[in-house]
Amino acid sequence: MAIKTFTTGEVLTASDTNTYLANGGLVYITATTVSAASTPAIDGCFTSTYAHYFITYNLTSSITGQYTAVRLRASGTPKAVNYDRAGLVSTTGGVLGADSTGTAQTEYRISGQSTSIIAGSFYVYSPQVSGPTAFNGSSTYPNYYAAAATQTETYSADGFQFFASGNAATFTGTIRVYGIRQA
């Protein structure tokens, strides 16, 4: 029998139990590609398998004068209350400033007002546990936008949705969800 040599970073699984033999890291869960969708969503992606999640997105939108925002969902119903949030924006001139700060808001804002490509990522901490859920992330603004929030209610979510905070808008692109495997 030949002995296999493994390379650094290679993920190993036990074929009989389909379990990982390495600790820690991101595990791909699902992705969706959307085309001209007003509220692209992924449901059923938050489970008890992982405590925390990492979401990436690369979207174009028809947003003008409003924000790209996220709401948690349970069984397809969005939670539209009690998000405490704060944002930091870098404008085209390189000026930094506070943006979209507030308590008891209706969403977590992930990007500023832009009709450009919105690319970024955010973490969601303990969405499936009945209790507060925290977020933090950053995106293009088209320059830079950083934000954090907490959904403060006792609430258990199994998914999330993107939408335009303000007027109607559409999104086209890809959203990916990863579970964070604890070491």
Tab-separated table of N, CA and C in Angstrom, residues 8-175:
chain	number	residue	atom	x	y	z
A	8	THR	N	0.144	21.221	2.831
A	8	THR	CA	-0.389	22.201	3.774
A	8	THR	C	-1.676	22.795	3.220
A	9	GLY	N	-2.701	22.855	4.074
A	9	GLY	CA	-3.980	23.431	3.676
A	9	GLY	C	-4.964	22.456	3.079
A	10	GLU	N	-4.544	21.251	2.794
A	10	GLU	CA	-5.435	20.253	2.237
A	10	GLU	C	-6.448	19.820	3.302
A	11	VAL	N	-7.729	19.770	2.936
A	11	VAL	CA	-8.773	19.378	3.878
A	11	VAL	C	-8.975	17.880	3.787
A	12	LEU	N	-8.933	17.220	4.924
A	12	LEU	CA	-9.078	15.776	4.973
A	12	LEU	C	-10.429	15.412	5.554
A	13	THR	N	-11.047	14.368	5.015
A	13	THR	CA	-12.299	13.870	5.573
A	13	THR	C	-12.191	12.373	5.770
A	14	ALA	N	-12.952	11.890	6.748
A	14	ALA	CA	-13.059	10.451	6.960
A	14	ALA	C	-14.160	9.969	6.021
A	15	SER	N	-13.831	9.145	5.045
A	15	SER	CA	-14.808	8.747	4.030
A	15	SER	C	-15.964	7.929	4.598
A	16	ASP	N	-15.735	7.210	5.693
A	16	ASP	CA	-16.822	6.392	6.242
A	16	ASP	C	-17.842	7.208	7.038
A	17	THR	N	-17.434	8.371	7.587
A	17	THR	CA	-18.364	9.193	8.374
A	17	THR	C	-18.603	10.563	7.757
A	18	ASN	N	-17.889	10.879	6.669
A	18	ASN	CA	-17.985	12.181	5.987
A	18	ASN	C	-17.762	13.339	6.967
A	19	THR	N	-16.803	13.191	7.866
A	19	THR	CA	-16.478	14.249	8.815
A	19	THR	C	-15.085	14.784	8.523
A	20	TYR	N	-14.840	16.018	8.926
A	20	TYR	CA	-13.543	16.642	8.713
A	20	TYR	C	-12.528	16.149	9.727
A	21	LEU	N	-11.302	15.992	9.279
A	21	LEU	CA	-10.227	15.582	10.160
A	21	LEU	C	-9.349	16.774	10.539
A	22	ALA	N	-9.676	17.952	10.043
A	22	ALA	CA	-8.930	19.169	10.362
A	22	ALA	C	-9.829	20.088	11.176
A	23	ASN	N	-9.236	20.904	12.035
A	23	ASN	CA	-10.004	21.803	12.884
A	23	ASN	C	-10.091	23.200	12.271
A	24	GLY	N	-11.176	23.913	12.579
A	24	GLY	CA	-11.328	25.313	12.194
A	24	GLY	C	-11.446	25.534	10.698
A	25	GLY	N	-12.018	26.681	10.314
A	25	GLY	CA	-12.083	27.068	8.914
A	25	GLY	C	-13.496	27.315	8.428
A	26	LEU	N	-13.603	27.768	7.181
A	26	LEU	CA	-14.892	28.027	6.554
A	26	LEU	C	-15.374	26.798	5.804
A	27	VAL	N	-16.672	26.549	5.878
A	27	VAL	CA	-17.282	25.443	5.156
A	27	VAL	C	-18.375	26.026	4.264
A	28	TYR	N	-18.256	25.811	2.968
A	28	TYR	CA	-19.256	26.302	2.024
A	28	TYR	C	-20.606	25.647	2.329
A	29	ILE	N	-21.660	26.479	2.429
A	29	ILE	CA	-22.998	25.953	2.687
A	29	ILE	C	-23.867	26.062	1.440
A	30	THR	N	-24.001	27.265	0.893
A	30	THR	CA	-24.858	27.446	-0.269
A	30	THR	C	-24.556	28.781	-0.939
A	31	ALA	N	-25.090	28.948	-2.129
A	31	ALA	CA	-24.979	30.211	-2.862
A	31	ALA	C	-26.250	30.404	-3.670
A	32	THR	N	-26.494	31.649	-4.020
A	32	THR	CA	-27.598	31.933	-4.920
A	32	THR	C	-27.147	33.001	-5.910
A	33	THR	N	-27.602	32.849	-7.139
A	33	THR	CA	-27.376	33.861	-8.163
A	33	THR	C	-28.710	34.520	-8.420
A	34	VAL	N	-28.736	35.846	-8.345
A	34	VAL	CA	-29.985	36.577	-8.508
A	34	VAL	C	-29.903	37.479	-9.729
A	35	SER	N	-31.053	37.725	-10.335
A	35	SER	CA	-31.131	38.597	-11.500
A	35	SER	C	-32.343	39.509	-11.352
A	36	ALA	N	-32.080	40.795	-11.193
A	36	ALA	CA	-33.133	41.805	-11.047
A	36	ALA	C	-34.127	41.455	-9.932
A	37	ALA	N	-33.601	40.980	-8.799
A	37	ALA	CA	-34.441	40.605	-7.657
A	37	ALA	C	-34.534	41.779	-6.682
A	38	SER	N	-35.725	42.039	-6.164
A	38	SER	CA	-35.894	43.157	-5.228
A	38	SER	C	-35.508	42.782	-3.801
A	39	THR	N	-35.684	41.535	-3.414
A	39	THR	CA	-35.312	41.084	-2.065
A	39	THR	C	-34.670	39.698	-2.139
A	40	PRO	N	-33.457	39.596	-2.699
A	40	PRO	CA	-32.819	38.280	-2.760
A	40	PRO	C	-32.621	37.727	-1.355
A	41	ALA	N	-32.948	36.451	-1.176
A	41	ALA	CA	-32.896	35.836	0.151
A	41	ALA	C	-32.334	34.425	0.063
A	42	ILE	N	-31.779	33.977	1.181
A	42	ILE	CA	-31.381	32.582	1.338
A	42	ILE	C	-31.979	32.114	2.657
A	43	ASP	N	-32.862	31.137	2.586
A	43	ASP	CA	-33.495	30.572	3.777
A	43	ASP	C	-32.932	29.182	4.048
A	44	GLY	N	-32.985	28.759	5.308
A	44	GLY	CA	-32.527	27.436	5.693
A	44	GLY	C	-31.018	27.281	5.756
A	45	CYS	N	-30.268	28.377	5.706
A	45	CYS	CA	-28.802	28.287	5.707
A	45	CYS	C	-28.206	28.341	7.118
A	46	PHE	N	-28.934	28.868	8.095
A	46	PHE	CA	-28.456	28.920	9.476
A	46	PHE	C	-29.063	27.749	10.243
A	47	THR	N	-28.207	26.865	10.731
A	47	THR	CA	-28.659	25.693	11.485
A	47	THR	C	-27.797	25.559	12.741
A	48	SER	N	-28.077	24.554	13.526
A	48	SER	CA	-27.285	24.319	14.734
A	48	SER	C	-25.917	23.711	14.416
A	49	THR	N	-25.640	23.393	13.154
A	49	THR	CA	-24.346	22.824	12.778
A	49	THR	C	-23.211	23.794	13.061
A	50	TYR	N	-23.434	25.089	12.797
A	50	TYR	CA	-22.405	26.105	13.017
A	50	TYR	C	-22.974	27.215	13.889
A	51	ALA	N	-22.144	27.774	14.744
A	51	ALA	CA	-22.588	28.870	15.607
A	51	ALA	C	-22.547	30.201	14.851
A	52	HIS	N	-21.572	30.361	13.945
A	52	HIS	CA	-21.364	31.639	13.264
A	52	HIS	C	-21.211	31.400	11.757
A	53	TYR	N	-21.488	32.472	10.995
A	53	TYR	CA	-21.506	32.362	9.528
A	53	TYR	C	-20.788	33.534	8.886
A	54	PHE	N	-20.309	33.300	7.664
A	54	PHE	CA	-19.617	34.314	6.873
A	54	PHE	C	-20.335	34.396	5.530
A	55	ILE	N	-20.778	35.585	5.149
A	55	ILE	CA	-21.523	35.784	3.899
A	55	ILE	C	-20.713	36.703	2.997
A	56	THR	N	-20.566	36.312	1.730
A	56	THR	CA	-19.931	37.177	0.739
A	56	THR	C	-20.956	37.513	-0.340
A	57	TYR	N	-20.781	38.669	-0.971
A	57	TYR	CA	-21.703	39.062	-2.036
A	57	TYR	C	-20.982	39.928	-3.052
A	58	ASN	N	-21.441	39.840	-4.273
A	58	ASN	CA	-20.963	40.654	-5.381
A	58	ASN	C	-22.206	40.980	-6.197
A	59	LEU	N	-22.734	42.180	-6.017
A	59	LEU	CA	-24.019	42.554	-6.595
A	59	LEU	C	-23.933	43.872	-7.334
A	60	THR	N	-24.737	44.021	-8.354
A	60	THR	CA	-25.002	45.333	-8.924
A	60	THR	C	-26.439	45.663	-8.557
A	61	SER	N	-26.733	46.945	-8.452
A	61	SER	CA	-28.077	47.322	-8.039
A	61	SER	C	-28.528	48.581	-8.761
A	62	SER	N	-29.809	48.850	-8.642
A	62	SER	CA	-30.376	50.079	-9.198
A	62	SER	C	-30.621	51.090	-8.080
A	63	ILE	N	-29.836	50.989	-7.012
A	63	ILE	CA	-30.009	51.860	-5.846
A	63	ILE	C	-29.558	53.282	-6.157
A	64	THR	N	-30.415	54.237	-5.811
A	64	THR	CA	-30.060	55.643	-5.873
A	64	THR	C	-30.607	56.292	-4.616
A	65	GLY	N	-29.741	56.919	-3.833
A	65	GLY	CA	-30.187	57.639	-2.651
A	65	GLY	C	-30.715	56.767	-1.539
A	66	GLN	N	-30.247	55.530	-1.436
A	66	GLN	CA	-30.672	54.623	-0.371
A	66	GLN	C	-29.555	53.639	-0.061
A	67	TYR	N	-29.770	52.756	0.877
A	67	TYR	CA	-28.758	51.820	1.339
A	67	TYR	C	-29.097	50.394	0.942
A	68	THR	N	-28.054	49.554	0.824
A	68	THR	CA	-28.260	48.119	0.738
A	68	THR	C	-28.303	47.616	2.168
A	69	ALA	N	-29.334	46.859	2.497
A	69	ALA	CA	-29.544	46.425	3.875
A	69	ALA	C	-29.849	44.937	3.928
A	70	VAL	N	-29.764	44.376	5.147
A	70	VAL	CA	-30.030	42.959	5.395
A	70	VAL	C	-30.988	42.852	6.576
A	71	ARG	N	-31.881	41.886	6.484
A	71	ARG	CA	-32.752	41.513	7.602
A	71	ARG	C	-32.635	40.010	7.806
A	72	LEU	N	-32.661	39.593	9.055
A	72	LEU	CA	-32.749	38.168	9.370
A	72	LEU	C	-34.138	37.669	9.011
A	73	ARG	N	-34.250	36.357	8.753
A	73	ARG	CA	-35.546	35.749	8.448
A	73	ARG	C	-35.695	34.442	9.209
A	74	ALA	N	-36.941	34.106	9.521
A	74	ALA	CA	-37.279	32.801	10.090
A	74	ALA	C	-38.445	32.264	9.285
A	75	SER	N	-38.281	31.099	8.683
A	75	SER	CA	-39.314	30.473	7.839
A	75	SER	C	-39.815	31.433	6.763
A	76	GLY	N	-38.908	32.219	6.178
A	76	GLY	CA	-39.251	33.125	5.085
A	76	GLY	C	-39.822	34.467	5.496
A	77	THR	N	-40.001	34.696	6.803
A	77	THR	CA	-40.566	35.963	7.283
A	77	THR	C	-39.446	36.833	7.836
A	78	PRO	N	-39.256	38.048	7.290
A	78	PRO	CA	-38.182	38.912	7.762
A	78	PRO	C	-38.483	39.559	9.116
A	79	LYS	N	-37.428	39.757	9.893
A	79	LYS	CA	-37.502	40.457	11.184
A	79	LYS	C	-37.152	41.923	10.907
A	80	ALA	N	-38.131	42.819	11.069
A	80	ALA	CA	-37.952	44.223	10.673
A	80	ALA	C	-37.977	45.186	11.850
A	81	VAL	N	-37.505	44.738	13.020
A	81	VAL	CA	-37.450	45.626	14.186
A	81	VAL	C	-36.195	45.350	15.012
A	82	ASN	N	-35.791	46.353	15.769
A	82	ASN	CA	-34.768	46.266	16.815
A	82	ASN	C	-33.371	45.858	16.359
A	83	TYR	N	-32.879	46.546	15.336
A	83	TYR	CA	-31.480	46.428	14.940
A	83	TYR	C	-30.770	47.688	15.441
A	84	ASP	N	-29.790	47.506	16.314
A	84	ASP	CA	-28.943	48.621	16.732
A	84	ASP	C	-27.737	48.601	15.808
A	85	ARG	N	-27.460	49.709	15.114
A	85	ARG	CA	-26.436	49.664	14.069
A	85	ARG	C	-25.568	50.917	14.071
A	86	ALA	N	-24.397	50.758	13.453
A	86	ALA	CA	-23.478	51.867	13.248
A	86	ALA	C	-22.689	51.596	11.980
A	87	GLY	N	-22.379	52.661	11.238
A	87	GLY	CA	-21.613	52.517	10.008
A	87	GLY	C	-20.542	53.577	9.903
A	88	LEU	N	-19.514	53.299	9.117
A	88	LEU	CA	-18.424	54.226	8.845
A	88	LEU	C	-18.216	54.235	7.347
A	89	VAL	N	-18.163	55.415	6.771
A	89	VAL	CA	-18.044	55.524	5.320
A	89	VAL	C	-16.810	56.340	4.949
A	90	SER	N	-16.184	55.917	3.851
A	90	SER	CA	-15.103	56.684	3.247
A	90	SER	C	-15.620	57.148	1.892
A	91	THR	N	-15.767	58.437	1.724
A	91	THR	CA	-16.307	58.978	0.475
A	91	THR	C	-15.217	59.081	-0.584
A	92	THR	N	-15.602	59.489	-1.775
A	92	THR	CA	-14.665	59.571	-2.889
A	92	THR	C	-13.492	60.481	-2.583
A	93	GLY	N	-13.731	61.526	-1.799
A	93	GLY	CA	-12.646	62.433	-1.422
A	93	GLY	C	-11.789	61.914	-0.291
A	94	GLY	N	-12.043	60.698	0.210
A	94	GLY	CA	-11.264	60.115	1.284
A	94	GLY	C	-11.676	60.579	2.667
A	95	VAL	N	-12.803	61.273	2.768
A	95	VAL	CA	-13.282	61.756	4.056
A	95	VAL	C	-13.993	60.618	4.788
A	96	LEU	N	-13.650	60.416	6.067
A	96	LEU	CA	-14.313	59.395	6.877
A	96	LEU	C	-15.426	60.042	7.682
A	97	GLY	N	-16.508	59.292	7.861
A	97	GLY	CA	-17.591	59.825	8.666
A	97	GLY	C	-18.533	58.745	9.140
A	98	ALA	N	-19.225	59.013	10.255
A	98	ALA	CA	-20.235	58.088	10.767
A	98	ALA	C	-21.433	58.103	9.834
A	99	ASP	N	-22.081	56.954	9.695
A	99	ASP	CA	-23.204	56.835	8.775
A	99	ASP	C	-24.169	55.777	9.279
A	100	SER	N	-25.437	55.974	9.074
A	100	SER	CA	-26.515	55.026	9.382
A	100	SER	C	-26.503	54.503	10.817
A	101	THR	N	-26.161	55.353	11.764
A	101	THR	CA	-26.130	54.965	13.171
A	101	THR	C	-27.514	55.112	13.781
A	102	GLY	N	-27.909	54.159	14.627
A	102	GLY	CA	-29.196	54.275	15.295
A	102	GLY	C	-29.523	53.053	16.122
A	103	THR	N	-30.498	53.199	17.009
A	103	THR	CA	-30.987	52.076	17.803
A	103	THR	C	-32.425	51.786	17.395
A	104	ALA	N	-32.861	50.562	17.640
A	104	ALA	CA	-34.231	50.122	17.327
A	104	ALA	C	-34.590	50.409	15.870
A	105	GLN	N	-33.658	50.129	14.951
A	105	GLN	CA	-33.869	50.352	13.521
A	105	GLN	C	-34.495	49.116	12.872
A	106	THR	N	-34.805	49.218	11.579
A	106	THR	CA	-35.504	48.140	10.886
A	106	THR	C	-34.584	47.201	10.096
A	107	GLU	N	-33.255	47.460	10.083
A	107	GLU	CA	-32.343	46.622	9.303
A	107	GLU	C	-30.900	46.858	9.696
A	108	TYR	N	-30.035	45.957	9.207
A	108	TYR	CA	-28.582	46.092	9.283
A	108	TYR	C	-28.144	46.600	7.918
A	109	ARG	N	-27.587	47.796	7.852
A	109	ARG	CA	-27.129	48.353	6.572
A	109	ARG	C	-25.721	47.868	6.292
A	110	ILE	N	-25.513	47.343	5.066
A	110	ILE	CA	-24.215	46.765	4.719
A	110	ILE	C	-23.461	47.552	3.675
A	111	SER	N	-24.134	48.489	3.003
A	111	SER	CA	-23.458	49.282	1.987
A	111	SER	C	-24.180	50.608	1.832
A	112	GLY	N	-23.425	51.594	1.431
A	112	GLY	CA	-23.994	52.920	1.245
A	112	GLY	C	-24.769	53.045	-0.047
A	113	GLN	N	-25.008	54.254	-0.413
A	113	GLN	CA	-25.835	54.578	-1.574
A	113	GLN	C	-24.991	54.480	-2.837
A	114	SER	N	-25.256	53.473	-3.650
A	114	SER	CA	-24.410	53.254	-4.817
A	114	SER	C	-25.150	52.483	-5.899
A	115	THR	N	-24.978	52.910	-7.145
A	115	THR	CA	-25.463	52.126	-8.279
A	115	THR	C	-24.295	51.346	-8.896
A	116	SER	N	-23.149	51.388	-8.255
A	116	SER	CA	-21.972	50.651	-8.707
A	116	SER	C	-22.061	49.201	-8.234
A	117	ILE	N	-21.042	48.447	-8.535
A	117	ILE	CA	-20.961	47.081	-8.016
A	117	ILE	C	-20.753	47.160	-6.508
A	118	ILE	N	-21.531	46.407	-5.771
A	118	ILE	CA	-21.414	46.346	-4.318
A	118	ILE	C	-20.821	44.978	-3.996
A	119	ALA	N	-19.586	44.967	-3.549
A	119	ALA	CA	-18.925	43.717	-3.199
A	119	ALA	C	-18.481	43.806	-1.758
A	120	GLY	N	-18.653	42.723	-1.020
A	120	GLY	CA	-18.232	42.751	0.366
A	120	GLY	C	-18.549	41.461	1.073
A	121	SER	N	-18.464	41.530	2.395
A	121	SER	CA	-18.727	40.362	3.225
A	121	SER	C	-19.149	40.821	4.611
A	122	PHE	N	-19.820	39.917	5.322
A	122	PHE	CA	-20.149	40.187	6.713
A	122	PHE	C	-20.274	38.877	7.476
A	123	TYR	N	-20.045	38.982	8.767
A	123	TYR	CA	-20.203	37.857	9.678
A	123	TYR	C	-21.554	37.965	10.363
A	124	VAL	N	-22.166	36.824	10.655
A	124	VAL	CA	-23.399	36.760	11.436
A	124	VAL	C	-23.103	35.808	12.594
A	125	TYR	N	-23.272	36.319	13.824
A	125	TYR	CA	-22.910	35.556	15.016
A	125	TYR	C	-24.154	35.024	15.722
A	126	SER	N	-24.260	33.722	15.825
A	126	SER	CA	-25.323	33.000	16.543
A	126	SER	C	-26.741	33.326	16.078
A	127	PRO	N	-27.003	33.309	14.775
A	127	PRO	CA	-28.354	33.649	14.309
A	127	PRO	C	-29.403	32.600	14.668
A	128	GLN	N	-29.005	31.342	14.797
A	128	GLN	CA	-29.949	30.264	15.034
A	128	GLN	C	-30.222	30.032	16.518
A	129	VAL	N	-29.524	30.748	17.390
A	129	VAL	CA	-29.734	30.639	18.834
A	129	VAL	C	-30.757	31.683	19.246
A	130	SER	N	-31.715	31.313	20.039
A	130	SER	CA	-32.756	32.246	20.457
A	130	SER	C	-32.157	33.293	21.388
A	131	GLY	N	-31.860	34.454	20.833
A	131	GLY	CA	-31.232	35.543	21.567
A	131	GLY	C	-30.709	36.564	20.591
A	132	PRO	N	-29.995	37.589	21.052
A	132	PRO	CA	-29.465	38.610	20.158
A	132	PRO	C	-28.493	38.022	19.128
A	133	THR	N	-28.482	38.615	17.936
A	133	THR	CA	-27.588	38.219	16.856
A	133	THR	C	-26.746	39.425	16.461
A	134	ALA	N	-25.436	39.250	16.365
A	134	ALA	CA	-24.532	40.339	16.002
A	134	ALA	C	-24.056	40.177	14.561
A	135	PHE	N	-23.725	41.310	13.927
A	135	PHE	CA	-23.199	41.366	12.566
A	135	PHE	C	-21.987	42.294	12.560
A	136	ASN	N	-21.064	42.069	11.645
A	136	ASN	CA	-20.080	43.084	11.283
A	136	ASN	C	-19.520	42.748	9.916
A	137	GLY	N	-19.174	43.786	9.164
A	137	GLY	CA	-18.659	43.553	7.828
A	137	GLY	C	-18.235	44.820	7.144
A	138	SER	N	-17.843	44.678	5.885
A	138	SER	CA	-17.429	45.830	5.087
A	138	SER	C	-17.756	45.580	3.618
A	139	SER	N	-17.817	46.686	2.872
A	139	SER	CA	-18.141	46.578	1.445
A	139	SER	C	-17.573	47.765	0.689
A	140	THR	N	-17.689	47.682	-0.631
A	140	THR	CA	-17.394	48.834	-1.465
A	140	THR	C	-18.554	49.798	-1.334
A	141	TYR	N	-18.312	51.054	-1.539
A	141	TYR	CA	-19.351	52.065	-1.253
A	141	TYR	C	-19.811	52.874	-2.455
A	142	PRO	N	-19.106	53.229	-3.483
A	142	PRO	CA	-18.091	52.435	-4.165
A	142	PRO	C	-16.691	52.490	-3.578
A	143	ASN	N	-16.417	53.297	-2.569
A	143	ASN	CA	-15.096	53.271	-1.936
A	143	ASN	C	-15.073	52.266	-0.791
A	144	TYR	N	-15.472	52.654	0.417
A	144	TYR	CA	-15.408	51.733	1.547
A	144	TYR	C	-16.540	52.027	2.517
A	145	TYR	N	-17.153	50.960	3.023
A	145	TYR	CA	-18.229	51.089	4.000
A	145	TYR	C	-18.053	49.975	5.017
A	146	ALA	N	-17.966	50.330	6.295
A	146	ALA	CA	-17.856	49.333	7.368
A	146	ALA	C	-19.041	49.507	8.296
A	147	ALA	N	-19.608	48.392	8.753
A	147	ALA	CA	-20.800	48.479	9.591
A	147	ALA	C	-20.847	47.334	10.590
A	148	ALA	N	-21.554	47.597	11.683
A	148	ALA	CA	-21.811	46.585	12.706
A	148	ALA	C	-23.221	46.790	13.216
A	149	ALA	N	-23.823	45.727	13.715
A	149	ALA	CA	-25.186	45.825	14.246
A	149	ALA	C	-25.462	44.652	15.156
A	150	THR	N	-26.521	44.790	15.938
A	150	THR	CA	-27.055	43.699	16.736
A	150	THR	C	-28.563	43.690	16.577
A	151	GLN	N	-29.125	42.532	16.270
A	151	GLN	CA	-30.578	42.373	16.302
A	151	GLN	C	-30.838	41.976	17.744
A	152	THR	N	-31.473	42.859	18.501
A	152	THR	CA	-31.463	42.750	19.964
A	152	THR	C	-32.552	41.876	20.569
A	153	GLU	N	-33.503	41.392	19.792
A	153	GLU	CA	-34.594	40.602	20.350
A	153	GLU	C	-34.200	39.137	20.550
A	154	THR	N	-34.960	38.450	21.373
A	154	THR	CA	-34.831	37.001	21.492
A	154	THR	C	-35.491	36.422	20.252
A	155	TYR	N	-34.663	35.950	19.323
A	155	TYR	CA	-35.133	35.591	17.999
A	155	TYR	C	-34.190	34.561	17.416
A	156	SER	N	-34.706	33.569	16.746
A	156	SER	CA	-33.901	32.545	16.109
A	156	SER	C	-34.147	32.599	14.602
A	157	ALA	N	-33.094	32.852	13.832
A	157	ALA	CA	-33.221	32.999	12.377
A	157	ALA	C	-32.649	31.791	11.654
A	158	ASP	N	-33.227	31.467	10.489
A	158	ASP	CA	-32.674	30.409	9.654
A	158	ASP	C	-32.214	30.936	8.300
A	159	GLY	N	-32.362	32.253	8.070
A	159	GLY	CA	-31.939	32.837	6.807
A	159	GLY	C	-31.887	34.356	6.879
A	160	PHE	N	-31.727	34.980	5.702
A	160	PHE	CA	-31.607	36.427	5.625
A	160	PHE	C	-32.023	36.902	4.241
A	161	GLN	N	-32.254	38.204	4.120
A	161	GLN	CA	-32.565	38.787	2.818
A	161	GLN	C	-31.840	40.115	2.650
A	162	PHE	N	-31.492	40.423	1.416
A	162	PHE	CA	-30.971	41.732	1.037
A	162	PHE	C	-32.155	42.563	0.545
A	163	PHE	N	-32.073	43.872	0.673
A	163	PHE	CA	-33.082	44.751	0.101
A	163	PHE	C	-32.562	46.173	0.099
A	164	ALA	N	-33.256	47.049	-0.590
A	164	ALA	CA	-32.910	48.467	-0.610
A	164	ALA	C	-33.683	49.163	0.493
A	165	SER	N	-32.972	49.810	1.392
A	165	SER	CA	-33.612	50.543	2.483
A	165	SER	C	-34.079	51.886	1.939
A	166	GLY	N	-35.357	52.031	1.798
A	166	GLY	CA	-35.913	53.244	1.200
A	166	GLY	C	-36.831	52.853	0.068
A	167	ASN	N	-36.524	53.311	-1.111
A	167	ASN	CA	-37.346	53.011	-2.286
A	167	ASN	C	-37.031	51.625	-2.839
A	168	ALA	N	-37.842	51.176	-3.773
A	168	ALA	CA	-37.629	49.877	-4.414
A	168	ALA	C	-36.371	49.918	-5.282
A	169	ALA	N	-35.678	48.799	-5.344
A	169	ALA	CA	-34.501	48.646	-6.193
A	169	ALA	C	-34.343	47.173	-6.507
A	170	THR	N	-33.485	46.848	-7.452
A	170	THR	CA	-33.229	45.453	-7.795
A	170	THR	C	-31.745	45.138	-7.677
A	171	PHE	N	-31.443	43.848	-7.481
A	171	PHE	CA	-30.078	43.367	-7.336
A	171	PHE	C	-29.830	42.241	-8.334
A	172	THR	N	-28.607	42.200	-8.866
A	172	THR	CA	-28.178	41.131	-9.756
A	172	THR	C	-26.772	40.728	-9.319
A	173	GLY	N	-26.532	39.435	-9.168
A	173	GLY	CA	-25.209	38.973	-8.778
A	173	GLY	C	-25.264	37.690	-7.972
A	174	THR	N	-24.253	37.499	-7.116
A	174	THR	CA	-24.107	36.247	-6.368
A	174	THR	C	-23.932	36.513	-4.874
A	175	ILE	N	-24.574	35.676	-4.066
A	175	ILE	CA	-24.450	35.705	-2.602
A	175	ILE	C	-24.026	34.300	-2.182
